[in-house]
Amino acid sequence: MRTPSLDVLSLRKVYPGGLVALDGVSFSVYRGEILGLLGPNGAGKTTTIRIITGYLSPDQGDVEVEGISVTKDPARAKARIGYMPEVLPFYPELTVREYLAFRAGIKGVPSREVKKEIDRVVSLAFIEDVAERLIAGLSKGYRQRLGFADALLGNPPVLLLDEPTIGLDPNQTVRFRQVLRELREEHTILFSSHILTEVEAVCDRVVIIDRGRIVAQGGKEDLLGEGRKVEVEIKGEEGAIRECLGSVSLDFSLEVLKDGWYRALVSGEGDIRNQIVRACCSQGLDLRKVDWERTSLERVFLSLTQEEGR
Ligand code: ATP
């Protein structure tokens, strides 16, 4: 049986004043996997991540990092973790390279390897162009990526990324996702976010947390369940379109768009995207989009986390 690299075991945390931030949170992350920790503001994501890093102690429960308990052997457990916090530490008077050298020292990177290691993380975080600049002058996106470079120092097997894409522009986000996919081969990655599209684009599995409890977990396909629809944009005679889609599934809706194309939402068993493409091609109908309905994960998320009084 596969052993998890990161095992979160029945965490409970009550903050002073009595707020129950976590109540029995358990999940596992395996090597080679990106797990998305998804939840609305105040759900308990940061609290979970801070407990995993050993920064906060739980009232009950434990975390094992590659089999090492964070509460019993924090130094060894922490040495296996790279943490990118939501709010980055700010050392305005240091250059990027000086800051990373300082952090490499704290993390025990041998001094003869520091330069090579900084070059490696600066390249992975694509901040080569600002390596000699003062942190004070960096934009939010660069500071964010500096935090990512910091997390990668020493090549820890487990990476914890708390809202990592929040300050990135769309180009940087795409590149960041690509780097994460490459790193996944060798690492275990926990990625927290309240942005659904981010989690959908990057993560293999999702844990949805709300008010300190896990409300759902599993592969994206599991969470999306039976009701997932395929969105199709198609052009041709309405009758021909209805006949074509009807050959794949009888359960679909059709509307005409402003530019004369039709938009259909088609339900069916399993992944019917390829069947739709084949049916449309064989009927000579034009297609410009066949994909999962964009809002599917959003709908699941809202139905699981919405409640009165928030
Ligand atoms: P966000 O997406 O807004 O960062 P989150 O899911 O990371 O939210 P947490 O920061 O873990 O949520 O907070 C969980 C709950 O605990 C919230 O209600 C928050 O207000 C509360 N909380 C967090 N830190 C403290 C603290 N130091 N003292 C008291 N309450 C706290």
XYZ file of C-alpha atoms and ligand atoms in Angstrom:
341
model
C 0.000 0.000 0.000
C 1.223 3.515 -0.783
C 2.259 5.480 2.293
C 1.269 9.122 2.295
C 4.051 11.724 2.309
C 1.818 13.999 4.290
C -0.725 12.631 6.705
C -3.020 15.059 8.481
C -4.639 13.264 11.398
C -7.824 14.510 13.109
C -6.713 18.090 13.690
C -8.607 20.245 16.123
C -7.703 23.838 16.864
C -9.546 26.279 19.080
C -8.247 29.859 19.097
C -8.220 31.947 22.290
C -11.755 33.286 22.640
C -13.242 29.918 21.782
C -13.366 29.997 17.973
C -13.160 26.410 16.713
C -10.970 26.871 13.609
C -10.522 23.145 12.891
C -12.680 20.284 14.034
C -11.470 16.804 13.057
C -9.640 17.581 9.817
C -7.936 14.522 8.276
C -6.508 13.959 4.809
C -3.471 12.435 3.135
C -1.295 13.580 0.265
C 0.872 11.188 -1.737
C 4.149 11.692 -3.528
C 3.680 12.879 -7.071
C 0.375 14.492 -6.270
C -0.929 18.048 -6.043
C -3.722 18.294 -3.514
C -5.900 21.394 -3.517
C -7.154 22.614 -0.155
C -10.181 24.617 -1.148
C -12.496 26.655 1.032
C -14.070 30.079 1.464
C -12.450 32.795 3.575
C -12.085 31.747 7.184
C -12.588 28.042 6.409
C -9.392 26.999 8.205
C -6.928 26.548 5.330
C -4.163 28.727 6.766
C -4.633 27.235 10.231
C -4.224 23.744 8.747
C -1.093 24.753 6.857
C 0.418 26.489 9.895
C -0.087 23.359 11.972
C 1.565 21.237 9.278
C 4.578 23.562 9.316
C 4.813 23.342 13.109
C 4.196 27.104 13.418
C 0.988 26.442 15.391
C 0.316 23.457 17.605
C -2.996 21.611 17.397
C -5.181 21.054 20.459
C -5.770 17.536 19.236
C -4.451 15.418 16.391
C -1.103 15.315 14.639
C 0.582 15.601 11.249
C 3.138 13.163 9.861
C 5.570 14.350 7.220
C 7.135 11.306 5.575
C 6.245 9.376 8.718
C 7.713 11.957 11.130
C 5.399 13.547 13.676
C 5.290 17.344 13.604
C 4.327 17.522 17.271
C 6.883 14.978 18.557
C 9.828 15.650 16.263
C 9.213 19.122 14.826
C 12.761 19.881 13.648
C 13.045 16.742 11.495
C 9.511 17.121 10.168
C 10.029 20.809 9.312
C 13.257 20.030 7.456
C 11.167 18.121 4.927
C 8.784 20.991 4.237
C 9.021 24.008 1.968
C 6.420 26.599 2.984
C 5.211 29.513 0.929
C 3.071 31.636 3.264
C 0.181 33.780 2.098
C 1.818 36.884 3.572
C 5.478 36.970 2.717
C 8.190 38.105 5.108
C 9.606 41.392 3.914
C 13.289 42.307 4.102
C 13.361 45.491 2.022
C 17.047 46.209 2.604
C 18.240 42.900 1.134
C 18.595 41.957 -2.508
C 16.756 38.862 -3.708
C 19.991 36.890 -3.807
C 21.074 38.090 -0.335
C 17.700 37.152 1.105
C 17.820 33.670 -0.422
C 21.401 33.185 0.823
C 20.240 34.136 4.322
C 17.316 31.710 4.090
C 19.522 28.940 2.652
C 21.763 29.306 5.722
C 18.777 28.949 8.063
C 17.630 25.891 6.154
C 21.029 24.221 6.432
C 22.019 24.261 2.764
C 25.790 23.549 2.828
C 27.698 26.786 2.111
C 29.517 25.384 -0.932
C 26.143 24.589 -2.520
C 24.367 27.856 -1.756
C 25.143 29.638 -5.034
C 24.066 26.690 -7.175
C 20.950 26.201 -5.099
C 19.986 29.868 -5.391
C 20.483 29.712 -9.162
C 18.199 26.666 -9.275
C 15.332 28.187 -7.275
C 15.619 31.599 -8.929
C 15.204 29.874 -12.277
C 12.247 27.727 -11.144
C 10.516 30.811 -9.739
C 11.466 32.788 -12.905
C 12.920 35.727 -11.004
C 16.383 35.729 -12.628
C 15.884 39.279 -13.892
C 15.493 40.708 -10.376
C 18.039 38.525 -8.548
C 20.342 41.472 -7.813
C 17.560 43.954 -6.962
C 16.460 45.132 -3.527
C 13.297 43.464 -2.263
C 11.918 46.937 -1.454
C 11.482 47.642 -5.162
C 9.803 44.400 -6.167
C 6.233 44.240 -7.428
C 3.744 41.972 -5.672
C 4.065 39.271 -8.346
C 7.854 39.174 -7.953
C 7.616 39.097 -4.142
C 5.175 36.247 -4.447
C 7.601 34.317 -6.613
C 10.437 35.129 -4.221
C 8.351 33.366 -1.558
C 8.055 30.414 -3.901
C 11.831 30.362 -4.496
C 12.319 30.424 -0.718
C 9.996 27.416 -0.294
C 12.027 25.457 -2.861
C 15.408 26.092 -1.160
C 17.051 22.853 -0.063
C 14.694 20.857 -2.305
C 12.302 19.699 0.448
C 10.067 16.760 -0.586
C 6.834 18.380 0.663
C 5.709 21.816 -0.565
C 2.959 23.796 1.157
C 1.711 26.711 -0.869
C -0.800 29.037 0.761
C -2.767 30.963 -1.892
C 0.327 30.954 -4.114
C -1.095 32.643 -7.200
C -2.895 35.513 -5.541
C -0.474 38.270 -6.692
C 0.401 36.815 -10.093
C -0.759 38.157 -13.441
C -2.277 35.696 -15.940
C 1.023 35.033 -17.756
C 2.840 34.395 -14.508
C 0.019 32.135 -13.334
C 0.257 29.971 -16.442
C 4.012 29.666 -16.047
C 3.701 28.950 -12.338
C 1.255 26.115 -13.037
C 3.700 24.637 -15.538
C 6.499 24.698 -12.934
C 4.225 23.016 -10.383
C 3.420 20.233 -12.831
C 7.146 19.669 -13.346
C 7.835 19.698 -9.605
C 5.017 17.245 -8.955
C 7.187 14.389 -10.281
C 9.534 14.675 -7.328
C 7.427 16.315 -4.655
C 4.224 16.207 -2.708
C 2.364 19.478 -3.068
C -0.425 20.962 -0.955
C -1.938 24.003 -2.591
C -4.486 26.111 -0.746
C -6.835 28.444 -2.539
C -10.283 29.917 -2.524
C -10.094 30.285 -6.309
C -11.888 27.394 -7.934
C -10.435 27.713 -11.399
C -6.955 27.642 -9.903
C -7.593 24.401 -8.072
C -9.347 22.923 -11.075
C -6.419 23.765 -13.347
C -3.609 22.546 -11.123
C -4.681 19.924 -8.617
C -5.123 16.161 -8.931
C -7.321 15.881 -5.873
C -9.325 18.350 -3.868
C -10.234 18.642 -0.184
C -13.056 21.113 0.385
C -13.073 22.619 3.856
C -15.683 24.862 5.417
C -15.849 26.261 8.935
C -13.154 23.904 10.155
C -14.583 20.696 8.735
C -13.995 18.745 5.564
C -17.190 18.763 3.543
C -15.913 16.770 0.555
C -12.733 15.222 -0.769
C -11.708 13.230 -3.802
C -10.615 13.481 -7.411
C -12.150 16.324 -9.374
C -14.241 13.840 -11.328
C -15.574 12.282 -8.084
C -16.550 15.662 -6.707
C -18.207 16.754 -9.866
C -20.255 13.589 -9.771
C -23.007 12.523 -12.077
C -24.424 15.921 -12.876
C -21.480 17.217 -14.857
C -22.394 18.623 -18.256
C -20.457 19.220 -21.429
C -20.662 22.648 -23.003
C -20.700 22.692 -26.790
C -20.594 25.595 -29.233
C -21.788 24.451 -32.595
C -22.983 25.926 -35.922
C -25.485 24.622 -38.437
C -29.203 24.014 -38.930
C -30.989 23.744 -35.590
C -32.693 20.499 -36.628
C -29.392 18.928 -37.656
C -27.790 20.041 -34.389
C -30.635 18.537 -32.343
C -30.387 15.290 -34.263
C -26.626 15.135 -33.868
C -26.562 15.857 -30.111
C -29.548 13.556 -29.636
C -27.497 10.689 -31.049
C -25.096 11.130 -28.097
C -27.548 12.020 -25.325
C -31.235 12.848 -25.127
C -30.602 15.168 -22.209
C -29.408 18.521 -23.565
C -30.429 22.165 -23.746
C -29.829 24.434 -26.713
C -29.714 28.218 -27.052
C -28.734 30.466 -29.903
C -25.904 32.941 -29.284
C -25.678 36.510 -30.616
C -23.297 35.546 -33.418
C -25.571 32.789 -34.744
C -23.705 29.872 -33.175
C -25.601 27.560 -30.829
C -24.577 26.729 -27.277
C -25.618 23.356 -25.892
C -25.258 21.828 -22.450
C -25.227 18.061 -22.778
C -25.545 15.536 -19.938
C -24.444 11.945 -20.319
C -22.709 8.939 -18.828
C -18.983 9.480 -18.198
C -16.825 11.490 -20.560
C -18.920 12.088 -23.669
C -16.771 14.848 -25.157
C -15.190 12.639 -27.802
C -18.550 11.170 -28.816
C -19.854 14.689 -29.358
C -16.883 15.642 -31.524
C -17.258 12.500 -33.630
C -21.014 12.924 -34.062
C -20.630 16.571 -35.117
C -17.808 15.799 -37.552
C -19.757 12.999 -39.184
C -22.701 15.392 -39.691
C -20.442 18.129 -41.071
C -21.353 20.569 -38.285
C -18.833 23.226 -37.202
C -17.561 23.085 -33.637
C -15.580 25.708 -31.741
C -15.922 24.435 -28.199
C -16.421 21.074 -26.497
C -15.488 21.116 -22.831
C -16.751 20.505 -19.346
C -19.176 23.171 -18.276
C -16.958 25.836 -16.719
C -19.028 26.406 -13.617
C -19.351 22.781 -12.583
C -16.826 22.790 -9.757
C -18.147 26.170 -8.700
C -21.631 24.746 -8.350
C -20.355 21.837 -6.242
C -18.327 24.206 -4.095
C -21.238 26.571 -3.510
C -23.668 23.790 -2.712
C -21.241 22.387 -0.140
C -20.166 25.601 1.520
C -23.193 27.842 1.351
C -25.213 28.245 4.468
C -27.287 30.749 6.322
C -25.733 33.627 8.177
C -22.315 33.851 6.559
P -8.593 32.899 4.243
O -8.905 32.302 2.897
O -9.427 34.103 4.544
O -7.130 33.108 4.485
P -8.568 30.462 5.837
O -9.378 29.365 5.256
O -7.097 30.414 5.622
O -9.138 31.849 5.353
P -7.947 30.638 8.645
O -7.047 31.826 8.479
O -7.338 29.333 8.956
O -8.916 30.475 7.387
O -9.001 31.018 9.791
C -9.967 30.110 10.291
C -10.774 30.827 11.350
O -9.954 31.097 12.488
C -11.321 32.173 10.903
O -12.594 32.344 11.463
C -10.342 33.175 11.491
O -10.976 34.405 11.746
C -9.931 32.496 12.784
N -8.557 32.833 13.191
C -7.447 32.717 12.452
N -6.346 33.076 13.154
C -6.794 33.425 14.396
C -6.144 33.883 15.586
N -4.823 34.039 15.639
N -6.933 34.143 16.667
C -8.275 33.981 16.615
N -8.938 33.542 15.531
C -8.220 33.268 14.421
